[in-house]
Amino acid sequence: MVEVEADLIWEYLKMVEDPEIPILNVIEMGIVRDLTWDEDKKKWHVIITPTYSGCPAMKAIEEDIIEVLAELQVKNVVVDTVLSPPWTTDWMTDEAREKLRSTGIAPPEKGSADKGLLMGKVKDIACPRCASTNTIMVSQFGTTACKALYKCGDCLEPFDYFKCI
Amino acid sequence: MLMEHKEYYLTIADTLLILGQRLSEWCGHGPAIEEDIALSNVALDYIGQATSLYKEIALKENLGKSEDDYAFLRDAWEYRNALIVEISNGDYAKTIARQFVFSTWYYHFLEALEKSNDTFLQGFAQKSIKEVRYHFQHSRDWILRMGGGTEESHNRLQNALNELWEFTGELMTNSVHEMEAIAKGVGVDNVALKDTFDRIVSAIFQEANVSAPADVWMQKGGKEGKHSEHLGFILAEMQFLQRAYPNSKW
């Protein structure tokens, strides 16, 4: 019984969007880490992990999870936040990466942030519109905590790059 | 419940919260929109990191407090932050100089904290270090740009370093609470970070053609609750709402 409900809840969680990037849900983002049932207290625990510590979307995601599940008649839900293991862009599925590209956000490179960053190395990022790698970083900090701002040297369009962590 | 190493957690959390609060003063006032956004993002990271530490303290103390109680209902002498984060922002050169010095120390502090035998702090360090890499890179790029820029930008950066330097030493000292945590394998020995810090900072300064002033008397005491006059003003602004309207909620 609990197993069946767990499978259902995992499905329901796919309806919770990332408020900053609504094309992705919290499962595709890798934000939901686990789902457990507390038999004593008769409660579901949805375990989530933040993308960035300062991500203002986390509070909204917590509330959205409880709201979406409540609408689907799962009412005894608690959302717990864990920091370890730390979220990494490597957890994003290939479909999620493709979805990002299709909305004009360059997806994160695989192999999360390396130490090269400390030495000032910058990776070649392909423009999500024209695929040119003739791009320059305008700012390491973009429209949200998880994105950097880039510009394409060929099609001249500015774009967001989902940076690796 | 008495929480072991509470003061150690507070030292890290308060340092992050106050620097986050200071940086957020730039929101809407940055020299360019990209910088406005960058510093606001960095501020959010610090405040988010501080929040997770305060939450953990609340959980372990089990006194029915929330993270907000620690931020809004403690007075200056209860704050354990290092002095460098509370001094005023000054111009952009001074803000960036502080960011560079702070990020250099903080990155290596977190690298060592990943080996703490406190599992929460381990996870906290693994999470935060990924964010701090970006903070370090951002401030390092600006040090090079300002140092090698115009005479004006170069002079402003050098003046900023002259003003700031007396507050850098405290980061590489251990307070009583830090020494207790180090003895238990929980905390990081800040003194041991000094060589790495000096090496990185002097290499970048050399490249930027600026220098840290020599033989400076180093201020300290913040981590033991002895603060400059600046902290009271920050708290007055930050805590006003909760003091004037206790228990009001967002």
Coordinates of C-alpha atoms in Angstrom, one line a residue:
Chain A
M1 CA 0.0 0.0 0.0
V2 CA 2.7 2.5 1.0
E3 CA 4.8 1.5 -2.0
V4 CA 1.9 2.1 -4.4
E5 CA 1.3 5.5 -2.8
A6 CA 5.0 6.3 -3.0
D7 CA 5.0 5.7 -6.8
L8 CA 2.0 7.9 -7.1
I9 CA 3.6 10.7 -5.1
W10 CA 6.7 10.5 -7.3
E11 CA 4.5 11.0 -10.3
Y12 CA 2.6 13.9 -8.6
L13 CA 5.9 15.6 -7.8
K14 CA 6.5 16.0 -11.5
M15 CA 3.7 18.5 -11.5
V16 CA 5.7 20.9 -9.2
E17 CA 7.5 23.3 -11.4
D18 CA 10.7 25.2 -10.6
P19 CA 9.3 28.7 -10.1
E20 CA 12.3 30.3 -11.8
I21 CA 12.5 27.9 -14.7
P22 CA 8.9 26.6 -15.1
I23 CA 9.9 24.4 -18.1
L24 CA 11.5 22.1 -15.6
N25 CA 9.9 20.3 -12.7
V26 CA 11.6 19.6 -9.4
I27 CA 12.3 15.9 -10.3
E28 CA 14.1 16.9 -13.5
M29 CA 16.1 19.5 -11.6
G30 CA 17.2 16.9 -9.1
I31 CA 15.9 18.9 -6.2
V32 CA 13.8 16.1 -4.8
R33 CA 16.3 13.6 -3.3
D34 CA 14.0 11.1 -1.5
L35 CA 10.5 10.3 -0.3
T36 CA 10.0 8.4 3.0
W37 CA 7.0 7.3 5.1
D38 CA 7.0 7.8 8.8
E39 CA 4.8 5.0 10.2
D40 CA 4.7 6.4 13.7
K41 CA 3.6 9.9 12.9
K42 CA 1.8 8.8 9.7
K43 CA 3.5 11.4 7.6
W44 CA 5.3 11.6 4.2
H45 CA 8.7 13.2 4.2
V46 CA 9.7 14.8 0.9
I47 CA 13.5 15.3 1.1
I48 CA 14.7 18.2 -1.0
T49 CA 18.1 19.9 -1.5
P50 CA 18.7 23.5 -2.5
T51 CA 20.4 24.3 -5.8
Y52 CA 22.1 27.4 -4.3
S53 CA 22.0 28.3 -0.6
G54 CA 20.6 31.7 -1.4
C55 CA 18.1 30.5 -4.0
P56 CA 14.9 32.4 -3.2
A57 CA 12.9 29.7 -5.1
M58 CA 13.5 27.1 -2.3
K59 CA 10.8 28.5 0.0
A60 CA 8.3 28.6 -2.9
I61 CA 9.2 25.1 -4.0
E62 CA 8.6 23.8 -0.4
E63 CA 5.2 25.5 -0.4
D64 CA 4.3 24.3 -3.9
I65 CA 5.1 20.7 -3.0
I66 CA 2.7 20.8 -0.1
E67 CA 0.1 22.6 -2.1
V68 CA 0.3 20.3 -5.2
L69 CA 0.2 17.2 -3.1
A70 CA -2.7 18.5 -1.0
E71 CA -4.8 19.1 -4.1
L72 CA -4.2 15.5 -5.0
Q73 CA -5.4 14.4 -1.6
V74 CA -2.0 13.7 -0.1
K75 CA -2.2 15.9 3.0
N76 CA 0.2 14.5 5.6
V77 CA 3.3 15.9 4.0
V78 CA 6.4 17.4 5.5
V79 CA 9.2 18.8 3.4
D80 CA 12.8 18.4 4.8
T81 CA 15.9 20.1 3.5
V82 CA 19.2 18.4 3.4
L83 CA 22.6 19.9 2.3
S84 CA 24.5 16.7 1.8
P85 CA 25.3 15.4 -0.7
P86 CA 25.4 18.9 -2.3
W87 CA 23.3 19.5 -5.3
T88 CA 25.2 19.4 -8.6
T89 CA 24.2 20.3 -12.1
D90 CA 25.4 16.8 -13.1
W91 CA 22.1 15.5 -11.6
M92 CA 20.1 17.2 -14.4
T93 CA 18.8 14.7 -16.9
D94 CA 19.6 14.9 -20.6
E95 CA 16.0 15.7 -21.3
A96 CA 16.1 18.6 -18.8
R97 CA 19.2 19.9 -20.6
E98 CA 17.5 19.7 -23.9
K99 CA 14.5 21.5 -22.5
L100 CA 16.7 24.3 -21.2
R101 CA 18.4 24.7 -24.6
S102 CA 15.0 24.9 -26.4
T103 CA 14.0 27.8 -24.2
G104 CA 17.2 29.7 -24.8
I105 CA 19.1 28.8 -21.7
A106 CA 22.5 27.2 -22.4
P107 CA 22.5 24.0 -20.3
P108 CA 25.3 23.3 -17.8
E109 CA 28.4 21.5 -19.0
K110 CA 28.8 18.0 -17.6
G111 CA 31.5 17.5 -15.0
S112 CA 30.5 20.1 -12.4
A113 CA 32.6 23.1 -11.4
D114 CA 36.3 22.3 -11.4
K115 CA 39.2 24.0 -9.8
G116 CA 40.1 25.7 -13.1
L117 CA 37.6 28.3 -12.2
L118 CA 39.8 29.5 -9.4
M119 CA 42.6 30.0 -11.9
G120 CA 40.3 32.1 -14.1
K121 CA 39.7 29.5 -16.8
V122 CA 36.4 30.0 -18.7
K123 CA 34.7 27.2 -20.5
D124 CA 33.5 27.4 -24.1
I125 CA 29.7 27.7 -24.0
A126 CA 27.6 27.1 -27.1
C127 CA 25.0 29.6 -27.9
P128 CA 21.5 28.0 -27.4
R129 CA 20.2 29.7 -30.5
C130 CA 22.8 29.3 -33.2
A131 CA 25.2 26.8 -31.5
S132 CA 28.2 29.0 -32.1
T133 CA 30.9 28.7 -29.5
N134 CA 32.1 32.2 -30.3
T135 CA 30.5 33.4 -27.0
I136 CA 31.7 35.7 -24.3
M137 CA 30.8 35.8 -20.6
V138 CA 29.2 39.2 -19.7
S139 CA 28.8 38.4 -16.0
Q140 CA 29.3 35.4 -13.9
F141 CA 26.0 36.3 -12.1
G142 CA 22.9 36.4 -14.2
T143 CA 19.1 36.6 -13.8
T144 CA 19.0 34.0 -11.0
A145 CA 21.6 32.6 -8.6
C146 CA 22.2 29.6 -10.8
K147 CA 22.8 31.4 -14.1
A148 CA 25.6 33.5 -15.7
L149 CA 25.0 36.0 -18.5
Y150 CA 26.6 35.4 -21.9
K151 CA 26.6 37.0 -25.3
C152 CA 26.9 35.3 -28.7
G153 CA 29.6 36.7 -31.0
D154 CA 27.8 35.4 -34.1
C155 CA 24.1 35.9 -33.7
L156 CA 24.8 38.7 -31.2
E157 CA 22.0 37.5 -28.9
P158 CA 22.5 37.7 -25.1
F159 CA 21.6 34.4 -23.3
D160 CA 21.6 32.8 -19.9
Y161 CA 24.0 30.0 -19.1
F162 CA 23.0 27.5 -16.4
K163 CA 26.4 27.4 -14.6
C164 CA 27.9 24.3 -13.1
I165 CA 28.1 23.7 -9.5
Chain B
M1 CA 19.0 21.9 25.5
L2 CA 22.6 23.0 25.7
M3 CA 24.2 22.8 22.2
E4 CA 27.8 21.9 21.9
H5 CA 29.8 24.3 19.7
K6 CA 26.9 26.7 19.4
E7 CA 29.3 29.7 19.6
Y8 CA 31.3 28.1 16.8
Y9 CA 28.3 27.8 14.6
L10 CA 27.4 31.4 15.4
T11 CA 30.9 32.6 14.5
I12 CA 30.4 31.3 11.0
A13 CA 26.7 32.2 10.7
D14 CA 27.0 35.8 12.0
T15 CA 30.0 36.5 9.8
L16 CA 28.0 35.4 6.8
L17 CA 24.8 37.2 7.8
I18 CA 26.5 40.5 8.4
L19 CA 28.5 40.4 5.2
G20 CA 25.3 39.5 3.3
Q21 CA 23.5 42.4 4.9
R22 CA 26.3 44.8 4.1
L23 CA 26.5 43.6 0.4
S24 CA 22.7 44.0 0.1
E25 CA 23.2 47.7 0.6
W26 CA 24.6 47.8 -2.9
C27 CA 21.3 46.5 -4.3
G28 CA 20.1 49.3 -6.6
H29 CA 23.3 51.2 -6.2
G30 CA 25.9 49.1 -8.1
P31 CA 28.1 50.8 -10.6
A32 CA 26.6 48.7 -13.4
I33 CA 23.6 46.5 -13.5
E34 CA 25.7 43.4 -13.8
E35 CA 27.5 44.3 -10.6
D36 CA 24.3 45.1 -8.9
I37 CA 23.0 41.7 -9.7
A38 CA 26.4 40.0 -8.9
L39 CA 26.6 41.5 -5.4
S40 CA 23.0 40.8 -4.7
N41 CA 23.5 37.2 -5.7
V42 CA 26.6 36.8 -3.5
A43 CA 24.6 38.4 -0.6
L44 CA 21.8 35.9 -1.1
D45 CA 24.3 33.0 -1.0
Y46 CA 25.8 34.3 2.3
I47 CA 22.4 34.8 3.9
G48 CA 21.2 31.4 2.7
Q49 CA 24.3 29.8 4.2
A50 CA 23.8 31.7 7.4
T51 CA 20.2 30.6 7.5
S52 CA 21.0 26.9 7.3
L53 CA 23.4 27.3 10.2
Y54 CA 20.9 29.1 12.3
K55 CA 18.3 26.5 11.5
E56 CA 20.6 23.8 12.7
I57 CA 21.3 25.6 15.9
A58 CA 17.5 26.0 16.4
L59 CA 17.1 22.3 15.8
K60 CA 19.9 21.2 18.2
E61 CA 18.9 23.7 20.9
N62 CA 15.3 22.6 20.7
L63 CA 14.0 25.7 22.4
G64 CA 11.2 26.3 19.9
K65 CA 13.3 29.1 18.2
S66 CA 13.5 29.7 14.4
E67 CA 16.5 31.0 12.4
D68 CA 14.9 34.5 12.6
D69 CA 15.3 34.6 16.4
Y70 CA 19.1 34.4 16.1
A71 CA 19.2 37.1 13.4
F72 CA 16.7 39.5 14.8
L73 CA 16.7 39.1 18.5
R74 CA 20.3 39.2 19.6
D75 CA 22.2 42.4 20.4
A76 CA 25.7 43.4 19.1
W77 CA 27.7 41.8 22.0
E78 CA 26.1 38.4 21.3
Y79 CA 27.2 38.6 17.6
R80 CA 30.3 36.5 16.9
N81 CA 31.2 37.9 13.4
A82 CA 34.7 39.0 12.5
L83 CA 35.1 42.8 12.3
I84 CA 36.0 42.9 8.6
V85 CA 32.4 42.1 7.6
E86 CA 30.8 44.9 9.7
I87 CA 32.9 47.9 8.6
S88 CA 31.1 50.2 6.1
N89 CA 31.2 49.3 2.4
G90 CA 33.1 52.5 1.3
D91 CA 33.4 52.8 -2.5
Y92 CA 33.3 49.9 -4.9
A93 CA 37.0 49.3 -4.7
K94 CA 36.7 48.8 -0.9
T95 CA 33.8 46.5 -1.2
I96 CA 35.5 44.4 -3.8
A97 CA 38.8 44.4 -1.9
R98 CA 36.9 43.0 1.1
Q99 CA 35.2 40.5 -1.1
F100 CA 38.5 39.3 -2.5
V101 CA 40.2 39.0 0.9
F102 CA 37.1 37.4 2.5
S103 CA 36.5 34.9 -0.4
T104 CA 40.2 33.8 -0.3
W105 CA 40.0 33.1 3.4
Y106 CA 36.5 31.6 3.2
Y107 CA 37.3 29.3 0.3
H108 CA 40.2 27.7 2.2
F109 CA 38.3 27.7 5.4
L110 CA 35.5 25.6 3.8
E111 CA 38.0 23.3 2.1
A112 CA 39.3 22.5 5.6
L113 CA 35.8 22.3 7.1
E114 CA 34.9 19.6 4.7
K115 CA 37.1 17.4 6.9
S116 CA 35.3 18.4 10.1
N117 CA 34.0 15.4 12.1
D118 CA 30.7 17.3 12.6
T119 CA 28.6 15.8 9.8
F120 CA 26.3 18.9 9.5
L121 CA 29.3 21.2 9.0
Q122 CA 30.8 18.8 6.5
G123 CA 27.7 19.0 4.4
F124 CA 27.5 22.7 4.9
A125 CA 31.1 23.1 3.6
Q126 CA 30.6 20.8 0.6
K127 CA 27.5 22.9 -0.4
S128 CA 28.9 26.3 0.2
I129 CA 32.4 25.9 -1.4
K130 CA 30.8 25.5 -4.8
E131 CA 29.2 28.9 -4.4
V132 CA 32.2 30.6 -3.0
R133 CA 34.3 29.5 -6.0
Y134 CA 32.2 31.9 -8.1
H135 CA 32.5 34.7 -5.5
F136 CA 36.3 34.3 -5.4
Q137 CA 36.5 34.4 -9.2
H138 CA 34.3 37.5 -9.4
S139 CA 36.3 39.5 -6.9
R140 CA 39.7 38.3 -8.2
D141 CA 38.7 39.5 -11.8
W142 CA 37.8 42.9 -10.4
I143 CA 41.1 43.3 -8.4
L144 CA 43.0 42.7 -11.6
R145 CA 40.8 45.0 -13.6
M146 CA 40.9 47.9 -11.1
G147 CA 44.6 47.4 -10.4
G148 CA 45.6 47.4 -14.0
G149 CA 42.9 50.0 -15.1
T150 CA 43.1 53.8 -14.9
E151 CA 45.1 55.8 -12.4
E152 CA 41.9 56.5 -10.6
S153 CA 40.8 52.8 -10.3
H154 CA 44.4 51.8 -9.3
N155 CA 44.6 54.5 -6.6
R156 CA 41.2 53.7 -5.2
L157 CA 42.1 50.0 -4.9
Q158 CA 45.3 50.8 -3.2
N159 CA 43.6 53.2 -0.8
A160 CA 41.0 50.5 -0.1
L161 CA 43.7 48.0 0.8
N162 CA 45.3 50.5 3.1
E163 CA 42.1 51.1 4.9
L164 CA 41.0 47.5 5.0
W165 CA 44.2 45.8 6.0
E166 CA 44.0 46.1 9.8
F167 CA 40.8 44.0 9.7
T168 CA 42.2 41.1 7.7
G169 CA 44.3 39.5 10.5
E170 CA 41.3 38.5 12.6
L171 CA 40.2 36.0 10.0
M172 CA 43.4 34.0 10.5
T173 CA 43.1 33.9 14.3
N174 CA 41.3 31.5 16.5
S175 CA 38.9 32.7 19.2
V176 CA 38.3 30.8 22.4
H177 CA 35.2 29.1 20.9
E178 CA 37.1 28.2 17.7
M179 CA 39.9 26.7 19.8
E180 CA 37.4 24.5 21.6
A181 CA 35.9 23.3 18.3
I182 CA 39.4 22.7 16.9
A183 CA 40.3 20.6 19.9
K184 CA 37.3 18.4 19.2
G185 CA 38.0 18.0 15.5
V186 CA 35.0 20.1 14.7
G187 CA 36.5 23.4 13.8
V188 CA 39.1 24.7 11.4
D189 CA 42.5 26.1 12.6
N190 CA 42.4 29.5 11.0
V191 CA 46.1 30.2 11.9
A192 CA 47.1 27.3 9.6
L193 CA 45.3 29.0 6.7
K194 CA 47.6 32.0 6.8
D195 CA 50.4 30.8 4.6
T196 CA 48.0 29.8 1.8
F197 CA 46.1 33.1 2.2
D198 CA 49.3 35.2 2.0
R199 CA 50.5 33.3 -1.0
I200 CA 47.3 33.7 -3.1
V201 CA 46.7 37.3 -2.1
S202 CA 50.2 38.4 -2.8
A203 CA 50.3 36.7 -6.2
I204 CA 47.1 38.4 -7.3
F205 CA 48.2 41.8 -5.8
Q206 CA 51.5 41.5 -7.7
E207 CA 49.6 40.9 -10.9
A208 CA 47.3 43.9 -10.2
N209 CA 50.3 46.0 -9.3
V210 CA 49.0 46.9 -5.8
S211 CA 50.3 45.9 -2.4
A212 CA 49.1 45.1 1.1
P213 CA 50.5 47.6 3.6
A214 CA 53.3 46.1 5.7
D215 CA 53.5 46.0 9.5
V216 CA 49.9 46.8 10.2
W217 CA 48.5 46.4 13.8
M218 CA 45.7 43.9 13.4
Q219 CA 42.3 44.6 15.0
K220 CA 40.5 41.8 16.6
G221 CA 37.7 41.0 19.1
G222 CA 34.6 40.7 16.9
K223 CA 34.6 36.9 17.2
E224 CA 34.5 37.4 21.0
G225 CA 31.7 39.9 20.8
K226 CA 33.8 43.1 21.0
H227 CA 32.6 45.1 17.9
S228 CA 33.1 48.4 16.2
E229 CA 30.5 51.1 16.3
H230 CA 29.3 49.9 12.8
L231 CA 27.6 46.7 13.9
G232 CA 25.0 48.6 16.1
F233 CA 23.9 50.6 13.0
I234 CA 23.6 47.4 10.9
L235 CA 21.5 45.7 13.6
A236 CA 19.3 48.8 14.1
E237 CA 18.3 48.7 10.5
M238 CA 18.1 44.9 10.1
Q239 CA 16.2 44.3 13.3
F240 CA 13.9 47.3 13.4
L241 CA 10.8 45.6 12.3
Q242 CA 11.0 42.7 14.7
R243 CA 11.9 45.0 17.6
A244 CA 9.1 47.4 16.8
Y245 CA 6.5 44.8 15.9
P246 CA 7.5 41.7 17.8
N247 CA 6.5 38.4 16.1
S248 CA 5.2 40.0 12.9
K249 CA 5.4 37.7 10.0
W250 CA 6.2 38.3 6.3

